[in-house]
CSV table of C-alpha atoms in Angstrom, one decimal:
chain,number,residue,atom,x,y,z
A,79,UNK,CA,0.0,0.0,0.0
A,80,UNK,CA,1.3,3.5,-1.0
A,81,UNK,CA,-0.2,7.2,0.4
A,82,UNK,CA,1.2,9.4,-1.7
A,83,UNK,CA,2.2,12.7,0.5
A,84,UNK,CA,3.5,14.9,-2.7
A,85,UNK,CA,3.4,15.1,-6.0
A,86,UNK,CA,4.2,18.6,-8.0
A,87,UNK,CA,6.6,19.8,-10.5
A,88,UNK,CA,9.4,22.1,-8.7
A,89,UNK,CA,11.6,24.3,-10.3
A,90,UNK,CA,15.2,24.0,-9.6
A,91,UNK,CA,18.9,24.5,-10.3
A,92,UNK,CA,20.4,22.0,-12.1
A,93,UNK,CA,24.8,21.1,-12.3
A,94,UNK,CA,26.0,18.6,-13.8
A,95,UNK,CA,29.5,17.8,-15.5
A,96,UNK,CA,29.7,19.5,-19.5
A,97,UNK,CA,26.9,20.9,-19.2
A,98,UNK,CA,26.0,25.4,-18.1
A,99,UNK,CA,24.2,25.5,-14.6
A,100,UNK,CA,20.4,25.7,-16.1
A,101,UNK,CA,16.8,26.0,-14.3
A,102,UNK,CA,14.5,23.5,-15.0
A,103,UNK,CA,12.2,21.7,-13.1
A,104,UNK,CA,10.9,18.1,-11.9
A,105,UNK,CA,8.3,16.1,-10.9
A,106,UNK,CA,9.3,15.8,-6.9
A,107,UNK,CA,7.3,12.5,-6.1
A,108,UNK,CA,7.0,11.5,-1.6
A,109,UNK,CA,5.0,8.1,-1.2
A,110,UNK,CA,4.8,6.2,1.8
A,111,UNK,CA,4.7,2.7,0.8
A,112,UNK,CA,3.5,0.3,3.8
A,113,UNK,CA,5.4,-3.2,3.1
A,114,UNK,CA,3.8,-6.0,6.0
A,115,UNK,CA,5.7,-8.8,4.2
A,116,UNK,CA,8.3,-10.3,6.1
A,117,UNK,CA,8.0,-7.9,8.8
A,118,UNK,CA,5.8,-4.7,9.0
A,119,UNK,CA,8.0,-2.0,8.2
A,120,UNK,CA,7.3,1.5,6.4
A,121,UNK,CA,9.8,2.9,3.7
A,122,UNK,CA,10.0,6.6,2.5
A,123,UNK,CA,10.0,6.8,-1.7
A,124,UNK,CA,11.4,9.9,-2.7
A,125,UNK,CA,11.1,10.0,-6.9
A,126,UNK,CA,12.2,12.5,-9.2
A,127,UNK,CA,10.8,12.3,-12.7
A,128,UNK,CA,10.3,14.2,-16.3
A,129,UNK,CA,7.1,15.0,-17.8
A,130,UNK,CA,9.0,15.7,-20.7
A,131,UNK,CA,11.5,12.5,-21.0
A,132,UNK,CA,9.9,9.1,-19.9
A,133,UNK,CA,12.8,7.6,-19.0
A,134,UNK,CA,14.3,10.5,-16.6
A,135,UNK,CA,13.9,8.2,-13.7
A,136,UNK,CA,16.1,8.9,-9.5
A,137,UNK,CA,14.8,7.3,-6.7
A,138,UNK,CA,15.6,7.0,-3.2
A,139,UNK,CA,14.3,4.5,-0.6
A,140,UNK,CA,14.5,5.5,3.0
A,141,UNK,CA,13.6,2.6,5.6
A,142,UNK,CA,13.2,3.5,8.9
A,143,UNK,CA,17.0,2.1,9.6
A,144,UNK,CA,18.2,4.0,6.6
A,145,UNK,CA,17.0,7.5,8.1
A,146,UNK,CA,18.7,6.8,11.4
A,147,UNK,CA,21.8,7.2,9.3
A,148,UNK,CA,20.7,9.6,7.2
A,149,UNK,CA,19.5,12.0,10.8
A,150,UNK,CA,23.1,11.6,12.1
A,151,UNK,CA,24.8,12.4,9.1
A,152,UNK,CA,22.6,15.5,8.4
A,153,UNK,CA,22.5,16.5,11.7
A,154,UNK,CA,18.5,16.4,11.2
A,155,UNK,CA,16.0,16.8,14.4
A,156,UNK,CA,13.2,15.4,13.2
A,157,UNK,CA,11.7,11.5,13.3
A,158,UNK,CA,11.3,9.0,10.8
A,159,UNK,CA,7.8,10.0,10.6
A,160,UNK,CA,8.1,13.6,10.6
A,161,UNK,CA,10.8,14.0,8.2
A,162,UNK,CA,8.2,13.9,5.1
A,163,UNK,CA,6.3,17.2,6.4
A,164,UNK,CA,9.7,19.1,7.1
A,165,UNK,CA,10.8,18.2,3.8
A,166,UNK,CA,7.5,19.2,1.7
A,167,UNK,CA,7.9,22.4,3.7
A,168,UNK,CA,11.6,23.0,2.4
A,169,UNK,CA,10.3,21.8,-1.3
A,170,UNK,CA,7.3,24.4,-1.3
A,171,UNK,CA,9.7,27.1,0.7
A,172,UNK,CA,11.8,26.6,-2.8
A,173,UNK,CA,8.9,26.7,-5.1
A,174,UNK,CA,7.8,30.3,-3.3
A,175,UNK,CA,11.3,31.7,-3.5
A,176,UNK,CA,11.7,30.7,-7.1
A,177,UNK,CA,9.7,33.6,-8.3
A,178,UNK,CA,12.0,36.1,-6.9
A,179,UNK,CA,15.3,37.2,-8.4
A,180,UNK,CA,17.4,36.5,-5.7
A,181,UNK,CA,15.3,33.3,-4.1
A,182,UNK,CA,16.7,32.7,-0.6
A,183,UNK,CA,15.8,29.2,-0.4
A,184,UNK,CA,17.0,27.0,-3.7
A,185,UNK,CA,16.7,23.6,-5.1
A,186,UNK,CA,19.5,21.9,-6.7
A,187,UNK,CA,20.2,18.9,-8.8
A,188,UNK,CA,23.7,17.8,-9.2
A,189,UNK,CA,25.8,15.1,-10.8
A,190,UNK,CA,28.9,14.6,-11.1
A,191,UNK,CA,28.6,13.3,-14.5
A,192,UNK,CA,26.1,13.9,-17.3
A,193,UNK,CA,22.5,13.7,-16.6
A,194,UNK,CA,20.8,10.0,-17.5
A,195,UNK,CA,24.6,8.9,-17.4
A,196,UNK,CA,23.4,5.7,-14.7
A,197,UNK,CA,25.4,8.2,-12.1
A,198,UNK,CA,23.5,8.8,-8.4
A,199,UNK,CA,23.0,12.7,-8.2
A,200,UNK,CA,22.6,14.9,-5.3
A,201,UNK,CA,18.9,16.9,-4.5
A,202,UNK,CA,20.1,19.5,-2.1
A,203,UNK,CA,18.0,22.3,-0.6
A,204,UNK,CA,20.1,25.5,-0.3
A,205,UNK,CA,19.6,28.6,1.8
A,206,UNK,CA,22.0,31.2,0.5
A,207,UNK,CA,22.1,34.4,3.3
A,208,UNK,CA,24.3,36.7,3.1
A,209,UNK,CA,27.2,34.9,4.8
A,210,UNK,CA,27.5,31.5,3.0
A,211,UNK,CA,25.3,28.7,1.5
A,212,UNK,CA,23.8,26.3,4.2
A,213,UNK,CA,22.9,23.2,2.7
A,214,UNK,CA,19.7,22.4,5.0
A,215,UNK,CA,19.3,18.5,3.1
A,216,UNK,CA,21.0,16.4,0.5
A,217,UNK,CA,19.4,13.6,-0.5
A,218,UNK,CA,21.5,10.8,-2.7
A,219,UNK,CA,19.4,9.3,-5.5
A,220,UNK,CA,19.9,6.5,-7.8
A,221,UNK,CA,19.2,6.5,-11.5
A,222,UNK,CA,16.2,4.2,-12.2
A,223,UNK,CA,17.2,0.3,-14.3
A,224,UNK,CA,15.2,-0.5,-16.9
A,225,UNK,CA,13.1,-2.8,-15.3
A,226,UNK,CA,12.1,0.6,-12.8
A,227,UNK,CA,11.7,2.6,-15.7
A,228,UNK,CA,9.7,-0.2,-17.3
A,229,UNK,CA,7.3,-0.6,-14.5
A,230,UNK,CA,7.4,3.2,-14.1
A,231,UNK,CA,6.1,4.3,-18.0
A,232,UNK,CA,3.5,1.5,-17.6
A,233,UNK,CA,1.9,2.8,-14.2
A,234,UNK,CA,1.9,6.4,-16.2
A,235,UNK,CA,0.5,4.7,-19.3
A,236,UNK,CA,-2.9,3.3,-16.5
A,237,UNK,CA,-3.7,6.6,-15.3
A,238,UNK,CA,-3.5,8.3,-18.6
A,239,UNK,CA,-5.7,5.6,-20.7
A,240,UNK,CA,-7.9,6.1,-17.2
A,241,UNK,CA,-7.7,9.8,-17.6
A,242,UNK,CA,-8.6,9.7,-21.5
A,243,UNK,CA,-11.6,7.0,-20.6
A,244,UNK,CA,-12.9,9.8,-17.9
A,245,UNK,CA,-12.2,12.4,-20.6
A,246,UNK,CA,-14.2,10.6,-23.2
A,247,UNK,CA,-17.1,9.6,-21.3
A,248,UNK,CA,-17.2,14.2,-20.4
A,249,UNK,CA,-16.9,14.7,-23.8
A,250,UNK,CA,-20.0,12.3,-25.2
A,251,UNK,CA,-21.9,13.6,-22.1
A,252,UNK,CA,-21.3,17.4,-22.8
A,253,UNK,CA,-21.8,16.4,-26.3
A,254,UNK,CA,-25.3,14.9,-26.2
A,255,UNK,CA,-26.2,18.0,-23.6
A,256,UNK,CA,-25.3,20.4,-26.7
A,257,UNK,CA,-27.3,18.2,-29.3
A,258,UNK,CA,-30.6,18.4,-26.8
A,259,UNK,CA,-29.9,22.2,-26.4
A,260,UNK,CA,-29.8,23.1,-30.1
A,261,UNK,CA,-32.9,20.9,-30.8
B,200,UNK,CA,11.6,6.2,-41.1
B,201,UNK,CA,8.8,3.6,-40.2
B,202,UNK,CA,5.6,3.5,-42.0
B,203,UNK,CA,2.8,1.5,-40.4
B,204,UNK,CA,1.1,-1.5,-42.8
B,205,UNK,CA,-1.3,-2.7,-40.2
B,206,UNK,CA,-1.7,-2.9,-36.6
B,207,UNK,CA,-5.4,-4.1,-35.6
B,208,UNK,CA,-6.7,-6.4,-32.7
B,209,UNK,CA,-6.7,-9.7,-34.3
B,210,UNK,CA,-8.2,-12.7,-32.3
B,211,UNK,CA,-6.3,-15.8,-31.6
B,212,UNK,CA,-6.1,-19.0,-29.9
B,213,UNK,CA,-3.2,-18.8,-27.3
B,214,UNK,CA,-2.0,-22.6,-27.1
B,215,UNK,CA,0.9,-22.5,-23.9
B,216,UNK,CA,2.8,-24.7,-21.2
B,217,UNK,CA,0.7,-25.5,-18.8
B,218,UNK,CA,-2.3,-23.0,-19.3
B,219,UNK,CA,-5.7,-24.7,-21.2
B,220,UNK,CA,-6.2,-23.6,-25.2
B,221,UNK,CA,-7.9,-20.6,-24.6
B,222,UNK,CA,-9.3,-17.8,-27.4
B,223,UNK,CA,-7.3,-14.1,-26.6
B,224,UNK,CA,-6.2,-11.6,-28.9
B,225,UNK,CA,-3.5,-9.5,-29.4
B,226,UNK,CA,-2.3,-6.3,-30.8
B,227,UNK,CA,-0.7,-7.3,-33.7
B,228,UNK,CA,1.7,-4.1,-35.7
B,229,UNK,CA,3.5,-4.3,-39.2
B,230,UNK,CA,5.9,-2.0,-39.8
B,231,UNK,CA,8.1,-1.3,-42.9
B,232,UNK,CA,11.3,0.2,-41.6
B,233,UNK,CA,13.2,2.4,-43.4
B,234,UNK,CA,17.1,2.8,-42.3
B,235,UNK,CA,19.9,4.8,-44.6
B,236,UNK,CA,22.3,4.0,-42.4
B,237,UNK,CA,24.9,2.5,-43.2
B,238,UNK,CA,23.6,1.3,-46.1
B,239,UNK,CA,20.1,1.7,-47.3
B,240,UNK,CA,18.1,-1.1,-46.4
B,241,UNK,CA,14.5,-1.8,-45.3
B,242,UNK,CA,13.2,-4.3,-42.3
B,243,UNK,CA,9.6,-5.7,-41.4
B,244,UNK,CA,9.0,-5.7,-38.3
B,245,UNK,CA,6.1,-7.5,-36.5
B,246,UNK,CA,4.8,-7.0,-33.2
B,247,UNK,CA,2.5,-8.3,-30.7
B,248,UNK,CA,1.4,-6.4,-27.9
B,249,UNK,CA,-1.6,-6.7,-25.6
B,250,UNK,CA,-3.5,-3.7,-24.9
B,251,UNK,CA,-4.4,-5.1,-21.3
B,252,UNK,CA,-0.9,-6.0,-20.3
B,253,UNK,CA,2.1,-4.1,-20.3
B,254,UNK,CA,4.8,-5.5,-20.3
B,255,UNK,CA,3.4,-8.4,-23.3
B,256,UNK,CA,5.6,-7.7,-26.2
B,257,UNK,CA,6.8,-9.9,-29.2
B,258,UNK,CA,9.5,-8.9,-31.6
B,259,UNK,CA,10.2,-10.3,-35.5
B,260,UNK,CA,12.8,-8.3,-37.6
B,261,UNK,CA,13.1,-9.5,-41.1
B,262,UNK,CA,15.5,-7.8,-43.2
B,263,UNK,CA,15.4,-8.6,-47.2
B,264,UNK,CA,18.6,-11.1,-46.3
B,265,UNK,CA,16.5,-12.8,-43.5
B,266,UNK,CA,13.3,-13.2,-45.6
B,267,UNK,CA,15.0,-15.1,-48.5
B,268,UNK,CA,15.7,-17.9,-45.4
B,269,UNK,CA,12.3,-17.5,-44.2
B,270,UNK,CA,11.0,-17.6,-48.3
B,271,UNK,CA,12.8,-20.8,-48.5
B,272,UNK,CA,12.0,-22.7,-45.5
B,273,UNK,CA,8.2,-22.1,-45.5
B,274,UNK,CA,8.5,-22.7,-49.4
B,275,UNK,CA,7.0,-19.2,-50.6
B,276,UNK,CA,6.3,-17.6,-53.8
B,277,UNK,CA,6.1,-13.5,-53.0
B,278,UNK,CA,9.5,-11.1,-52.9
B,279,UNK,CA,9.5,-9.3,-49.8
B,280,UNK,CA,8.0,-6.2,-50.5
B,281,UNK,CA,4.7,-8.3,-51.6
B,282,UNK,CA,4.9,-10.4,-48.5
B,283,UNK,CA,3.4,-7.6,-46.0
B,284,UNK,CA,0.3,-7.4,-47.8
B,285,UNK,CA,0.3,-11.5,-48.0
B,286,UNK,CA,0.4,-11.6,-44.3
B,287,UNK,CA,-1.8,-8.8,-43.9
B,288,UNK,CA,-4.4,-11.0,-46.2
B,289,UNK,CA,-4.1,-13.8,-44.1
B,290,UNK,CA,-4.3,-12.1,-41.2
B,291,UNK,CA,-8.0,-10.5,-42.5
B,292,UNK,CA,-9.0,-13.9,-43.4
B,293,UNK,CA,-8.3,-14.7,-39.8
B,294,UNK,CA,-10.2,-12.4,-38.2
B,295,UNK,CA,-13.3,-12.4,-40.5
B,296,UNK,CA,-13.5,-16.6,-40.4
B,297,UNK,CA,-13.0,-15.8,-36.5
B,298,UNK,CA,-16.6,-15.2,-35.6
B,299,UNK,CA,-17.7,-18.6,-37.3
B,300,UNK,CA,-18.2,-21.4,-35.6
B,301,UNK,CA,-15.8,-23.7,-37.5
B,302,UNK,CA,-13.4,-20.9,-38.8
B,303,UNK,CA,-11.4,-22.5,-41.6
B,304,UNK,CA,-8.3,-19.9,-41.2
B,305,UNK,CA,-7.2,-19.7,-37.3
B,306,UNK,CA,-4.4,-17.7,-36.2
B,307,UNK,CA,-2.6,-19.4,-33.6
B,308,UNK,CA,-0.2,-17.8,-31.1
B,309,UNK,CA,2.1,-21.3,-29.5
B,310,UNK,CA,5.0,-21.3,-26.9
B,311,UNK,CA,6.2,-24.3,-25.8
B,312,UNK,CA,7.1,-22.5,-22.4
B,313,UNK,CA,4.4,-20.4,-20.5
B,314,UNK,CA,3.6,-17.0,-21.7
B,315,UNK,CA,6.0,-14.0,-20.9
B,316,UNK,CA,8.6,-16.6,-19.9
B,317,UNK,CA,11.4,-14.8,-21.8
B,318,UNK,CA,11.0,-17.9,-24.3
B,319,UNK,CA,9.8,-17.6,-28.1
B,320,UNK,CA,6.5,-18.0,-29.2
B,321,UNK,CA,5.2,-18.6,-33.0
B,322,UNK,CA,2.6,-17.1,-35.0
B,323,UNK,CA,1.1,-19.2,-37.2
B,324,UNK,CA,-1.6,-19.0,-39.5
B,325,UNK,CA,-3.6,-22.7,-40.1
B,326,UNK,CA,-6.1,-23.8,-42.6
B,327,UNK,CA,-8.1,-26.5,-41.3
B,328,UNK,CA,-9.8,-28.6,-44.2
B,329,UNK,CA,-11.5,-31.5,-44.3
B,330,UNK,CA,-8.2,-33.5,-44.4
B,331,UNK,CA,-5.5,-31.6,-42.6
B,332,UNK,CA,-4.4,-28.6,-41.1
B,333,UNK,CA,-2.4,-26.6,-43.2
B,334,UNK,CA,0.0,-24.1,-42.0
B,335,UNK,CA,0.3,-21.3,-44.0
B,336,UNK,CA,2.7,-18.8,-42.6
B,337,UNK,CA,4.7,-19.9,-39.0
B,338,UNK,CA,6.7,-16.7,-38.0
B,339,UNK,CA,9.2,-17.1,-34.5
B,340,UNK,CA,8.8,-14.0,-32.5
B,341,UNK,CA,11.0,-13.0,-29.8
B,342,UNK,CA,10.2,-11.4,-26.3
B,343,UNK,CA,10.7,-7.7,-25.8
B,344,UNK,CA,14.0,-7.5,-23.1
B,345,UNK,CA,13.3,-4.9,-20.6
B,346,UNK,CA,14.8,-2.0,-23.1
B,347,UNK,CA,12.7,-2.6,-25.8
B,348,UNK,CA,9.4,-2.8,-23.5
B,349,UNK,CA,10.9,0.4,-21.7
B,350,UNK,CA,11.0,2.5,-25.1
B,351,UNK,CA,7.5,0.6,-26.7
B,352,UNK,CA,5.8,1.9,-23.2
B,353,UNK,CA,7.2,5.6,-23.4
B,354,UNK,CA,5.9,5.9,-27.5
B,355,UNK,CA,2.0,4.8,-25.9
B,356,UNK,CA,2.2,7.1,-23.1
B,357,UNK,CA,3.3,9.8,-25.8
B,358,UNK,CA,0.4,8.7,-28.1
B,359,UNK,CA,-2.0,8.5,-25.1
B,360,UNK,CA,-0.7,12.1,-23.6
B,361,UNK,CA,-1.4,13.6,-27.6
B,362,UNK,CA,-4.3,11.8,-27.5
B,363,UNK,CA,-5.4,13.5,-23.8
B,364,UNK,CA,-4.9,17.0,-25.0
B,365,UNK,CA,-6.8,16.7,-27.9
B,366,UNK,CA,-9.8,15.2,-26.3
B,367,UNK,CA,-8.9,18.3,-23.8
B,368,UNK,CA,-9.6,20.6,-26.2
B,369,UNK,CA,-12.4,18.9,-28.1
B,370,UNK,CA,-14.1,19.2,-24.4
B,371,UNK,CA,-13.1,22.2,-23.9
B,372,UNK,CA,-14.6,23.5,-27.5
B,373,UNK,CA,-18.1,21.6,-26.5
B,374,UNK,CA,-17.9,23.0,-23.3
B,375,UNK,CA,-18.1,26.6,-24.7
B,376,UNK,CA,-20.8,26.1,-27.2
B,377,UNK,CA,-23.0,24.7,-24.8
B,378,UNK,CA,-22.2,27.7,-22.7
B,379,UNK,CA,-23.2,30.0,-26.0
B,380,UNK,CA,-26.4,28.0,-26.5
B,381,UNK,CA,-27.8,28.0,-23.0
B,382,UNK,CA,-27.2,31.9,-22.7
C-alpha cells in the first residue's frame, strides 16, 4: 500500500559535469509505501521524474533504519515519521522563493557526470544568506534500471488511458447536452 | 523512417505450457522500416502487444537477407515487399472466419514454455480442411528484453498524452458552445 504525500513539479537549479548551470524543473514524487511482508515496516520513496523525458527516472528508498543514518549524518532533528512534512515544507519554501530574483531558499540537482549517465545525483535544498550557503538536506538518489523505468512508463500509461476513458465519457456527455440544447 | 502497414486487434487461440487452449487476442503491428544508415536497407518488423498487459511484447525483424531464409523454408512464392500485404491477407482472413463457428483460417499464437517466460513463441496462421491442417505462414517471435518494452511503453504514453490534450480541447470547445447555446 502506497499514500502518496507529494506530487508537484518544482523548479530548480540544475549542475552537472559538461553541461552550463540551467533551471528547470521536476516532478518531486513523496510516497509512503507500507510493506507488511516479512516484517511490518514502512519505507519513505522519494522519486524525481520528467514530464518531458519518460525515461528520466532517480529514486531513493528510506527505511526507517536507513534515516537513522541519514539523521546523524545531516544533523537532522526530526523522526522518521516527521521527516516527510519538514521536507515538503523545504520543497514548497523553494517553489515560493523561485519567483523572486534572488530566491533565498534554492533547489539543486547535481551530478557529477552527465545527466541519464546511470550516475547517483545529489537533490540538495540551499539557503543562500548573506554569509554563506547552508545546505539544509541532501538527498542521494539512484538513477532508475530498466526494469524501474519499465514498470514506471507502464503505471503512467494506466492513469492516462484512465484519464482519457474519464475524458471521453465528459466529452459524449457534454456532447449529447449540446445536441438536446440546439434541438 | 517507419511507416505503419497494419496494426489491428486480431483474435487468436493462445496454445501455452501449462495453461488450457484458450481464445485471446493480441495487438498485432507491421511496420516497414526504413534505415539509410549504413547502407540503405529496409526491415519488417512484426509485433504483438496486448492492450491489457504491459509488459506483453513480441518482436520479429526481417531484413530482405533474412526473408529469402524465411521464403525458403516455408517454401514461398512472394519477394518481400509483396509479402506484408500476403500476411496482412491472411491475417484479414483470420479475423473475419473468426466469428464462425468452425473458422477455416485460425491464427494461432504457441510457446512451448508459459507466456511472458522470456521464451519464443510462433505465430502461425492454419487452414483446417476436411483433411489436414495446413500451416500457411509460421513466424518465431522474440520477447521484448526490458529496453525494448521500456522504449514501446514511453511511445503509448506519448500517443496517449497527444491523444489526452486533444480530447482536452475537443471538451473544452463543447464546453463553450453549450455555454453560448444556453445563454
Amino acid at each position: 500500500m502506497s499514500q502518496v504525500l507529494f506530487q508537484q513539479l518544482v523548479p530548480l537549479l540544475v549542475k552537472c559535469k559538461d553541461c552550463e548551470e540551467r533551471r528547470g524543473s521536476v516532478r518531486v514524487s513523496i510516497e509512503l509505501q507500507s510493506l507488511s511482508n516479512p516484517v511490518h515496516r514502512k519505507d519513505l520513496v522519494i522519486r524525481l521524474t520528467d514530464d518531458t523525458d519518460p525515461f528520466f527516472l532517480y529514486n531513493l528508498v528510506i527505511s526507517e533504519e536507513d534515516f537513522q543514518s541519514l539523521k546523524l549524518q545531516q544533523g537532522l532533528l526530526v523522526d522518521f515519521l516527521s521527516f516527510p512534512q519538514k521536507f515538503i515544507d523545504l520543497l514548497q519554501q523553494c517553489m515560493q522563493e523561485h519567483v523572486k530574483e534572488t530566491p533565498r531558499f534554492l533547489l539543486q540537482l547535481t551530478s557529477s557526470a552527465a545527466l541519464l549517465d546511470n550516475s547517483p545525483v545529489f537533490l540538495n535544498v540551499v539557503e543562500t544568506n548573506p554569509f554563506k550557503h547552508l545546505i539544509h538536506l541532501s538527498l542521494k538518489l539512484l538513477p532508475g534500471n530498466d526494469v524501474e523505468i519499465k514498470k514506471f512508463l507502464a503505471g503512467c500509461l494506466k492513469c492516462s488511458k484512465e484519464e482519457k476513458l474519464s475524458l471521453t465519457k465528459s466529452l459524449d456527455d457534454v456532447t449529447r447536452q449540446l445536441h438536446i440544447t440546439q434541438e
